[in-house]
GROMACS .gro file of C-alpha atoms in nm:
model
  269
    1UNK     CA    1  -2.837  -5.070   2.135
    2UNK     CA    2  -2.633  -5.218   1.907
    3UNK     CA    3  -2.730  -5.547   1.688
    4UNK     CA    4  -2.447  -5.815   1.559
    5UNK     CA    5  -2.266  -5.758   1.273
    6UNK     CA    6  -2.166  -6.169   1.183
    7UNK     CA    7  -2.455  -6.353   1.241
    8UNK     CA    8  -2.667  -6.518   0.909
    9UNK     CA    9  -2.981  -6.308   0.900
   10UNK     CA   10  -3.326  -6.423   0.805
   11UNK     CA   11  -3.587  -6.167   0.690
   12UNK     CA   12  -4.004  -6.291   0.717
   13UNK     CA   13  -4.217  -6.055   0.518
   14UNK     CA   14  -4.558  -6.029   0.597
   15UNK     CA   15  -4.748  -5.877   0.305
   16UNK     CA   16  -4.666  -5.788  -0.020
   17UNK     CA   17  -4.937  -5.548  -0.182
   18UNK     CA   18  -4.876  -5.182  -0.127
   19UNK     CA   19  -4.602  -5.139   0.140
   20UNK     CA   20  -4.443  -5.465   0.086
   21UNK     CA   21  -4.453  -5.456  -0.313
   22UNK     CA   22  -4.165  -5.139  -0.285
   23UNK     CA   23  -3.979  -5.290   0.018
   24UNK     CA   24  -3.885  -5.626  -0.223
   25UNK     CA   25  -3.677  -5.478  -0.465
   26UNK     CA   26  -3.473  -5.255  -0.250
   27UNK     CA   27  -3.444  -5.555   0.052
   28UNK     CA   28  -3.278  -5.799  -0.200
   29UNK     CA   29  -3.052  -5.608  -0.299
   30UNK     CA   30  -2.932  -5.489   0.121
   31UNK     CA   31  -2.935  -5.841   0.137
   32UNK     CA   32  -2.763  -5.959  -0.205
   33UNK     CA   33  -2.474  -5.706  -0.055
   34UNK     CA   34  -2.404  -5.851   0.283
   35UNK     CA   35  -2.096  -5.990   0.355
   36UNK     CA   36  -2.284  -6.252   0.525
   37UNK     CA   37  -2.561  -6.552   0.487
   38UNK     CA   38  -2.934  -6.357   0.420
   39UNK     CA   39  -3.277  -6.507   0.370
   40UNK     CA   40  -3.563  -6.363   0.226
   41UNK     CA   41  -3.896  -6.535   0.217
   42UNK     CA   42  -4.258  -6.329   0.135
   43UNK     CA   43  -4.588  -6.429   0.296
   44UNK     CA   44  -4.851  -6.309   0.106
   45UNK     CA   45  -5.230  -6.529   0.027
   46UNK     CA   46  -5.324  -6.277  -0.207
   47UNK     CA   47  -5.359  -6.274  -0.616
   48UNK     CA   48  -5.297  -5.976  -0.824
   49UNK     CA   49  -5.585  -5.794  -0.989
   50UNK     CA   50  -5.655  -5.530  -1.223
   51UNK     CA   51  -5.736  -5.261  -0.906
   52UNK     CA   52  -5.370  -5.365  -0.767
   53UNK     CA   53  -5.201  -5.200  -1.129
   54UNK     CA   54  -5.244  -4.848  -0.985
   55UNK     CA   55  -5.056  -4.832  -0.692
   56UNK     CA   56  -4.885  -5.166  -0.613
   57UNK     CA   57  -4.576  -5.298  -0.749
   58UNK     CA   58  -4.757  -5.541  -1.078
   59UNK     CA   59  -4.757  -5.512  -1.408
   60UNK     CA   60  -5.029  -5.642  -1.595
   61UNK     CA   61  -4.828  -5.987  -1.708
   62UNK     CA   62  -4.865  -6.034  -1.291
   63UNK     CA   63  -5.259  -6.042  -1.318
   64UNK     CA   64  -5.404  -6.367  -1.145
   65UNK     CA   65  -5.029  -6.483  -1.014
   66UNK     CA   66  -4.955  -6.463  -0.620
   67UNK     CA   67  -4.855  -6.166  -0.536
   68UNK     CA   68  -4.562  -6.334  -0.281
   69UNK     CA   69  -4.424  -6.528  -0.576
   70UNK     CA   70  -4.456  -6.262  -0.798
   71UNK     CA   71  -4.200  -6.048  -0.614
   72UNK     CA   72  -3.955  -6.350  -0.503
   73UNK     CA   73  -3.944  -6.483  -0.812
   74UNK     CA   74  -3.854  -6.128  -0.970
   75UNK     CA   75  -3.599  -5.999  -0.803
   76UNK     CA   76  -3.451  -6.330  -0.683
   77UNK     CA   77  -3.382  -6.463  -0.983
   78UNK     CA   78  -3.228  -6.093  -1.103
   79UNK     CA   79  -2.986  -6.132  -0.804
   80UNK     CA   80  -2.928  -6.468  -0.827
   81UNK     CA   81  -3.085  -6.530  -0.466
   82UNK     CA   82  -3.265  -6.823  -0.337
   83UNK     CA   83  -3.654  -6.782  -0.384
   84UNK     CA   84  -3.841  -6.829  -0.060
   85UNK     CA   85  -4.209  -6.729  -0.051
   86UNK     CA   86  -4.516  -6.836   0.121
   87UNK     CA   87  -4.848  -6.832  -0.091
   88UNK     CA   88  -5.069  -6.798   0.189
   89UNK     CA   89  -5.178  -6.535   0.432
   90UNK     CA   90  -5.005  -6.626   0.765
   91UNK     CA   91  -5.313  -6.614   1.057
   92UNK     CA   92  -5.237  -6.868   1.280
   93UNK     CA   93  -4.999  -6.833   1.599
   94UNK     CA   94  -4.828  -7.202   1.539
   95UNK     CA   95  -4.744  -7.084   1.136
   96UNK     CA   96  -4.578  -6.763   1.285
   97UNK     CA   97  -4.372  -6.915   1.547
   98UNK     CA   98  -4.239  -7.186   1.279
   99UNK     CA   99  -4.209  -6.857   1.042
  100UNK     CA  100  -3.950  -6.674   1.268
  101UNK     CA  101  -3.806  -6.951   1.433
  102UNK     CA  102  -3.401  -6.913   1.387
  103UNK     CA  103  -3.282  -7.174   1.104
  104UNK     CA  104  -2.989  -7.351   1.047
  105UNK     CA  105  -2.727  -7.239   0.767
  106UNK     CA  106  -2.421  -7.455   0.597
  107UNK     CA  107  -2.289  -7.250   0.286
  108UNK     CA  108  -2.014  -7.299   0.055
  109UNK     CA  109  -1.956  -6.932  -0.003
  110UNK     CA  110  -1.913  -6.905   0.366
  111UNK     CA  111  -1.629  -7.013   0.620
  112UNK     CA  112  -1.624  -7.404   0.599
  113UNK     CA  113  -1.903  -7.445   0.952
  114UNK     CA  114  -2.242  -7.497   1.018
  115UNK     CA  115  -2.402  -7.183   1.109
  116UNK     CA  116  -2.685  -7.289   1.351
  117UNK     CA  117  -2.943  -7.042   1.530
  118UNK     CA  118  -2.928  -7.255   1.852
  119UNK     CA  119  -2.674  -7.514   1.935
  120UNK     CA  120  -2.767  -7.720   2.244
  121UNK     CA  121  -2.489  -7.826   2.424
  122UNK     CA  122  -2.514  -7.909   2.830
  123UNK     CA  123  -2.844  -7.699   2.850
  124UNK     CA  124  -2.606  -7.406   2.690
  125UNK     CA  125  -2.694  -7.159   2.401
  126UNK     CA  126  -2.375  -7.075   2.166
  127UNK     CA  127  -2.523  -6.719   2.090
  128UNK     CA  128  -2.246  -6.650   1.877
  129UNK     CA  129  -2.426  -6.863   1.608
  130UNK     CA  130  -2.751  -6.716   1.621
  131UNK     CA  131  -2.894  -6.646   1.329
  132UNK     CA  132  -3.049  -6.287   1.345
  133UNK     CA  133  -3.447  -6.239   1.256
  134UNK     CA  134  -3.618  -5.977   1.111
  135UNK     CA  135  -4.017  -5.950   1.064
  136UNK     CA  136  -4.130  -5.705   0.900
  137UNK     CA  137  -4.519  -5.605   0.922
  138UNK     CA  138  -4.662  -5.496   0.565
  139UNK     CA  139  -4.974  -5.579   0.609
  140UNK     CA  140  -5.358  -5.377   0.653
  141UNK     CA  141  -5.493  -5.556   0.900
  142UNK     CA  142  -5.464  -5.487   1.257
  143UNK     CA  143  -5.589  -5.836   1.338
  144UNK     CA  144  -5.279  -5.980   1.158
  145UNK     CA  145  -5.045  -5.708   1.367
  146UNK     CA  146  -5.223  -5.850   1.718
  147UNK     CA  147  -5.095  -6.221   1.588
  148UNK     CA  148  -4.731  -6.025   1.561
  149UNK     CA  149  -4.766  -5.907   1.893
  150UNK     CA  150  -4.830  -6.278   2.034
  151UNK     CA  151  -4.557  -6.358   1.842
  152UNK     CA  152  -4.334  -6.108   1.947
  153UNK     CA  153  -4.399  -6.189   2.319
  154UNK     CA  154  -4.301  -6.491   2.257
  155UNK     CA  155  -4.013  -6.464   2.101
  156UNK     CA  156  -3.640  -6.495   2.276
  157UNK     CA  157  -3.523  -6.237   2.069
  158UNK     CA  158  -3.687  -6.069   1.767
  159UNK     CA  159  -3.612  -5.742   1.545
  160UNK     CA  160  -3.990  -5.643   1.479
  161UNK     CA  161  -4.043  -5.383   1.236
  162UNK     CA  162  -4.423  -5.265   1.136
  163UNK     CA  163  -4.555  -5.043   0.912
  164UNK     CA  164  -4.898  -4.891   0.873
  165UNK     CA  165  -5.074  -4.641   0.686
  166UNK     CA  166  -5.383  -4.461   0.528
  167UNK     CA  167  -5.452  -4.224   0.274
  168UNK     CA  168  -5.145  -3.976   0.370
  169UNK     CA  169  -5.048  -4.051   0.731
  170UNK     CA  170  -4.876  -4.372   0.907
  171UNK     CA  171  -4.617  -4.503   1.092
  172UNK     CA  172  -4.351  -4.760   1.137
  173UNK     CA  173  -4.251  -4.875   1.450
  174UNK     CA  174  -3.932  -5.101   1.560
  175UNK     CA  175  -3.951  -5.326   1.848
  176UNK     CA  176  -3.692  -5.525   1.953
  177UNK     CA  177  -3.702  -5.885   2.192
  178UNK     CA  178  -3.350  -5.986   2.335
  179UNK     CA  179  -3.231  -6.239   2.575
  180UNK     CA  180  -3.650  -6.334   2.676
  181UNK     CA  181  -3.725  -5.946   2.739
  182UNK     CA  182  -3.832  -5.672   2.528
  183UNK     CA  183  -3.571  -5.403   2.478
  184UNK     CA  184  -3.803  -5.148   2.276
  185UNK     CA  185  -4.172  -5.203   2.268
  186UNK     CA  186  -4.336  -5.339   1.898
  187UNK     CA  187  -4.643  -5.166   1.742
  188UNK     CA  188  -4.882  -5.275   2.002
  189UNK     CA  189  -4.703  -5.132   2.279
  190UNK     CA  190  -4.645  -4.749   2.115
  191UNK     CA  191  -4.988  -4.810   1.991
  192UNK     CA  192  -5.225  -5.055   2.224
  193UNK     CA  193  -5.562  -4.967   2.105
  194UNK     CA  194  -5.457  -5.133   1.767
  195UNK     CA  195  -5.472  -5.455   2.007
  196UNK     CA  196  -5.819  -5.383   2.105
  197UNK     CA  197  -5.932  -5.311   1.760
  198UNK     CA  198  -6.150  -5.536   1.613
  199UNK     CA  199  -6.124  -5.676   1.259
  200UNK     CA  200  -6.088  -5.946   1.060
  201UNK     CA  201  -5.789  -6.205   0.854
  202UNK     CA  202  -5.755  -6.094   0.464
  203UNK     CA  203  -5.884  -6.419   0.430
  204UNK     CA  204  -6.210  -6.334   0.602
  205UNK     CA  205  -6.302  -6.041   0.422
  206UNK     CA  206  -6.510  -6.076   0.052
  207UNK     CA  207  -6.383  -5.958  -0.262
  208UNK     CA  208  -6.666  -5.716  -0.225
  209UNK     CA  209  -6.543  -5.570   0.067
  210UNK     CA  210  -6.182  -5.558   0.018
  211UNK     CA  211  -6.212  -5.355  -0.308
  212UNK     CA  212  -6.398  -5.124  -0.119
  213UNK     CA  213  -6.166  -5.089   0.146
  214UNK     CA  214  -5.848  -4.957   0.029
  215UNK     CA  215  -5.796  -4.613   0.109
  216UNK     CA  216  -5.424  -4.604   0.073
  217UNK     CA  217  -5.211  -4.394  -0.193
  218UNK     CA  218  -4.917  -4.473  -0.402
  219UNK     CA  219  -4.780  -4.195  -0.225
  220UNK     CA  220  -4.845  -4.300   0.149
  221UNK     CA  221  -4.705  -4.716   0.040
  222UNK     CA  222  -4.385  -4.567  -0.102
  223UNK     CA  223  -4.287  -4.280   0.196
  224UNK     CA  224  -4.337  -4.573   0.425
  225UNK     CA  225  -4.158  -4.833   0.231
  226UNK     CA  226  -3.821  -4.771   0.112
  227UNK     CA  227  -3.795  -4.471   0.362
  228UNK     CA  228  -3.842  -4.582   0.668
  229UNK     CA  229  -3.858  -4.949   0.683
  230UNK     CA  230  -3.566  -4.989   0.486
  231UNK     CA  231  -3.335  -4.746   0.633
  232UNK     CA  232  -3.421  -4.917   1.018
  233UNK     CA  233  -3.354  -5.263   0.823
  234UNK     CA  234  -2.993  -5.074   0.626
  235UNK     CA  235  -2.861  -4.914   0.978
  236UNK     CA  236  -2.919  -5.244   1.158
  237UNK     CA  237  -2.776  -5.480   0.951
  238UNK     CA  238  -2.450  -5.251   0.778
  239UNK     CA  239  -2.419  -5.031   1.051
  240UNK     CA  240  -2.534  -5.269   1.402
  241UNK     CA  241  -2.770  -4.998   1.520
  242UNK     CA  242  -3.115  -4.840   1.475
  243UNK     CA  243  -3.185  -4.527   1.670
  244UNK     CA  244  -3.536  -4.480   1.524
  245UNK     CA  245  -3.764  -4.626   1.747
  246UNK     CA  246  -4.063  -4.489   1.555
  247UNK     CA  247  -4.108  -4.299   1.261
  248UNK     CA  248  -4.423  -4.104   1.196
  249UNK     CA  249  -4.515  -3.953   0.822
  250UNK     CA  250  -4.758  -3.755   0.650
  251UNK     CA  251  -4.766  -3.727   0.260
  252UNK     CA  252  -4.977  -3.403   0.260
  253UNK     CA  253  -4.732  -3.195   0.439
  254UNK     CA  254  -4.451  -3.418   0.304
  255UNK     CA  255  -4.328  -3.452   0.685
  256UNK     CA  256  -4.134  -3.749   0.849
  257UNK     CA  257  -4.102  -3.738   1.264
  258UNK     CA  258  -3.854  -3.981   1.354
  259UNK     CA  259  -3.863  -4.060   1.789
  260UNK     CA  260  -3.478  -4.178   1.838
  261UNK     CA  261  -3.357  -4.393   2.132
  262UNK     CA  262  -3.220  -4.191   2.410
  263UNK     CA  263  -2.806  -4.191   2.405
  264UNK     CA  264  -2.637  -4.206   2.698
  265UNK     CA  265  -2.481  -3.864   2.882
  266UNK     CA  266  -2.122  -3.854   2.793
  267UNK     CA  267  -1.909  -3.749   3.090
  268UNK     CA  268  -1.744  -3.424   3.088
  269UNK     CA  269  -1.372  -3.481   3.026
   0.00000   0.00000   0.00000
């Protein structure tokens, strides 16, 4: 399918620890590039801590700073972008919704209009001014990815991009809502028993607990970060497609499985 090339484009982050830490740099700089209005904003409740130094994307001058503002504030300011971030872990249906909801864009560095994600006119939607939303799933909770799912449902139209991993294996899945329907099913429909499984908010779980559960490698974050994620994120929004539907990876047998969307037959000339 193929995505618009000239609509403003807002990007919600959820996450920005081990997968989202390496997606920052390299998605402000796609979106620094584009010949078009871009928005970046980070969702992230968490602090950074000593444990985080090893594999995550901190130095120690980060220690005890959020982790969201940490990376807006970074690379933002390198690139001269707006700094958007949320300091708080997103867990709530209501904070989502308002999260991914298409803004409204007026620009100077842009043609001389008001760029609006949904002008009402006589019950009528101008979709040429839509803007175009991307969330992207960073996170290690699958209770946070069932919240997506609502979310996604929910949505008229919604690029949905998740990534998940372990030690040496995960995945990233795209999912795509468009015109009230889904087009290409999120994480939850490749994968529906992560909607049955049961666990808890960041914000639920101890410190205790959460430095005892984090089995992921420096290895795993960055195979699914800049690799994946960001080339579905690059071919959508330079080149109006993504054929990668899914994209499975394993670090110990350095393997990537992509499952591409089926092309249409060409007739025989």
């Amino acid at each position: 399918m193929r995505f618009p090339m000239d609509r403003p484009v807002k990007v919600v982050m959820l996450g920005a620890g081990g997968t989202g830490g390496y997606v920052a740099p390299y998605l402000f700089r796609l979106l620094h590039m584009l010949d078009r209005p871009a928005r970046f904003i980070i969702c992230d409740g968490d602090l950074v801590e000593a444990k985080n130094l090893d594999r995550q994307n901190f130095v120690e001058a980060d220690l005890g700073e959020n982790k969201a503002r940490v990376l807006s504030e970074r690379y933002s300011a390198v690139l001269g972008m707006e700094t958007e971030y949320v300091p708080n872990f997103i867990e709530t249906l209501p904070e989502l919704m308002t999260l991914i909801e298409p803004g409204e864009w007026e620009t100077d560095g842009y043609p001389r209009r008001k760029v609006r994600e949904m002008v009402l006119l006589l019950g009528c939607v101008d979709k040429r001014t839509k803007e175009m939303v991307l969330l992207l799933g960073c996170v290690d909770n699958n209770k946070t990815r069932q919240l997506c799912h609502q979310a996604f449902h929910q949505s008229e139209e919604l690029i949905y991009i998740d990534s998940g991993n372990g030690s040496y294996t995960g995945q990233v899945v795209c999912g795509v809502r468009k015109n009230g329907r889904t087009v290409r099913k999120p994480i939850g429909g490749v994968h529906p028993e992560m909607l049955k499984i049961t666990d808890r908010f960041p914000s639920e779980v101890s410190c205790a607990e959460a430095a005892q559960a984090d089995p992921q490698s420096i290895v795993a974050n960055v195979t699914a970060a800049p690799t994946a994620i960001l080339t579905m994120v690059y071919n959508i929004l330079t080149h109006g497609e993504n054929l990668a539907l899914q994209t499975d990876f394993s670090t110990r047998t350095i393997r990537m499985q992509t499952v591409l969307e089926k092309q249409p037959r060409r007739k025989a000339a």
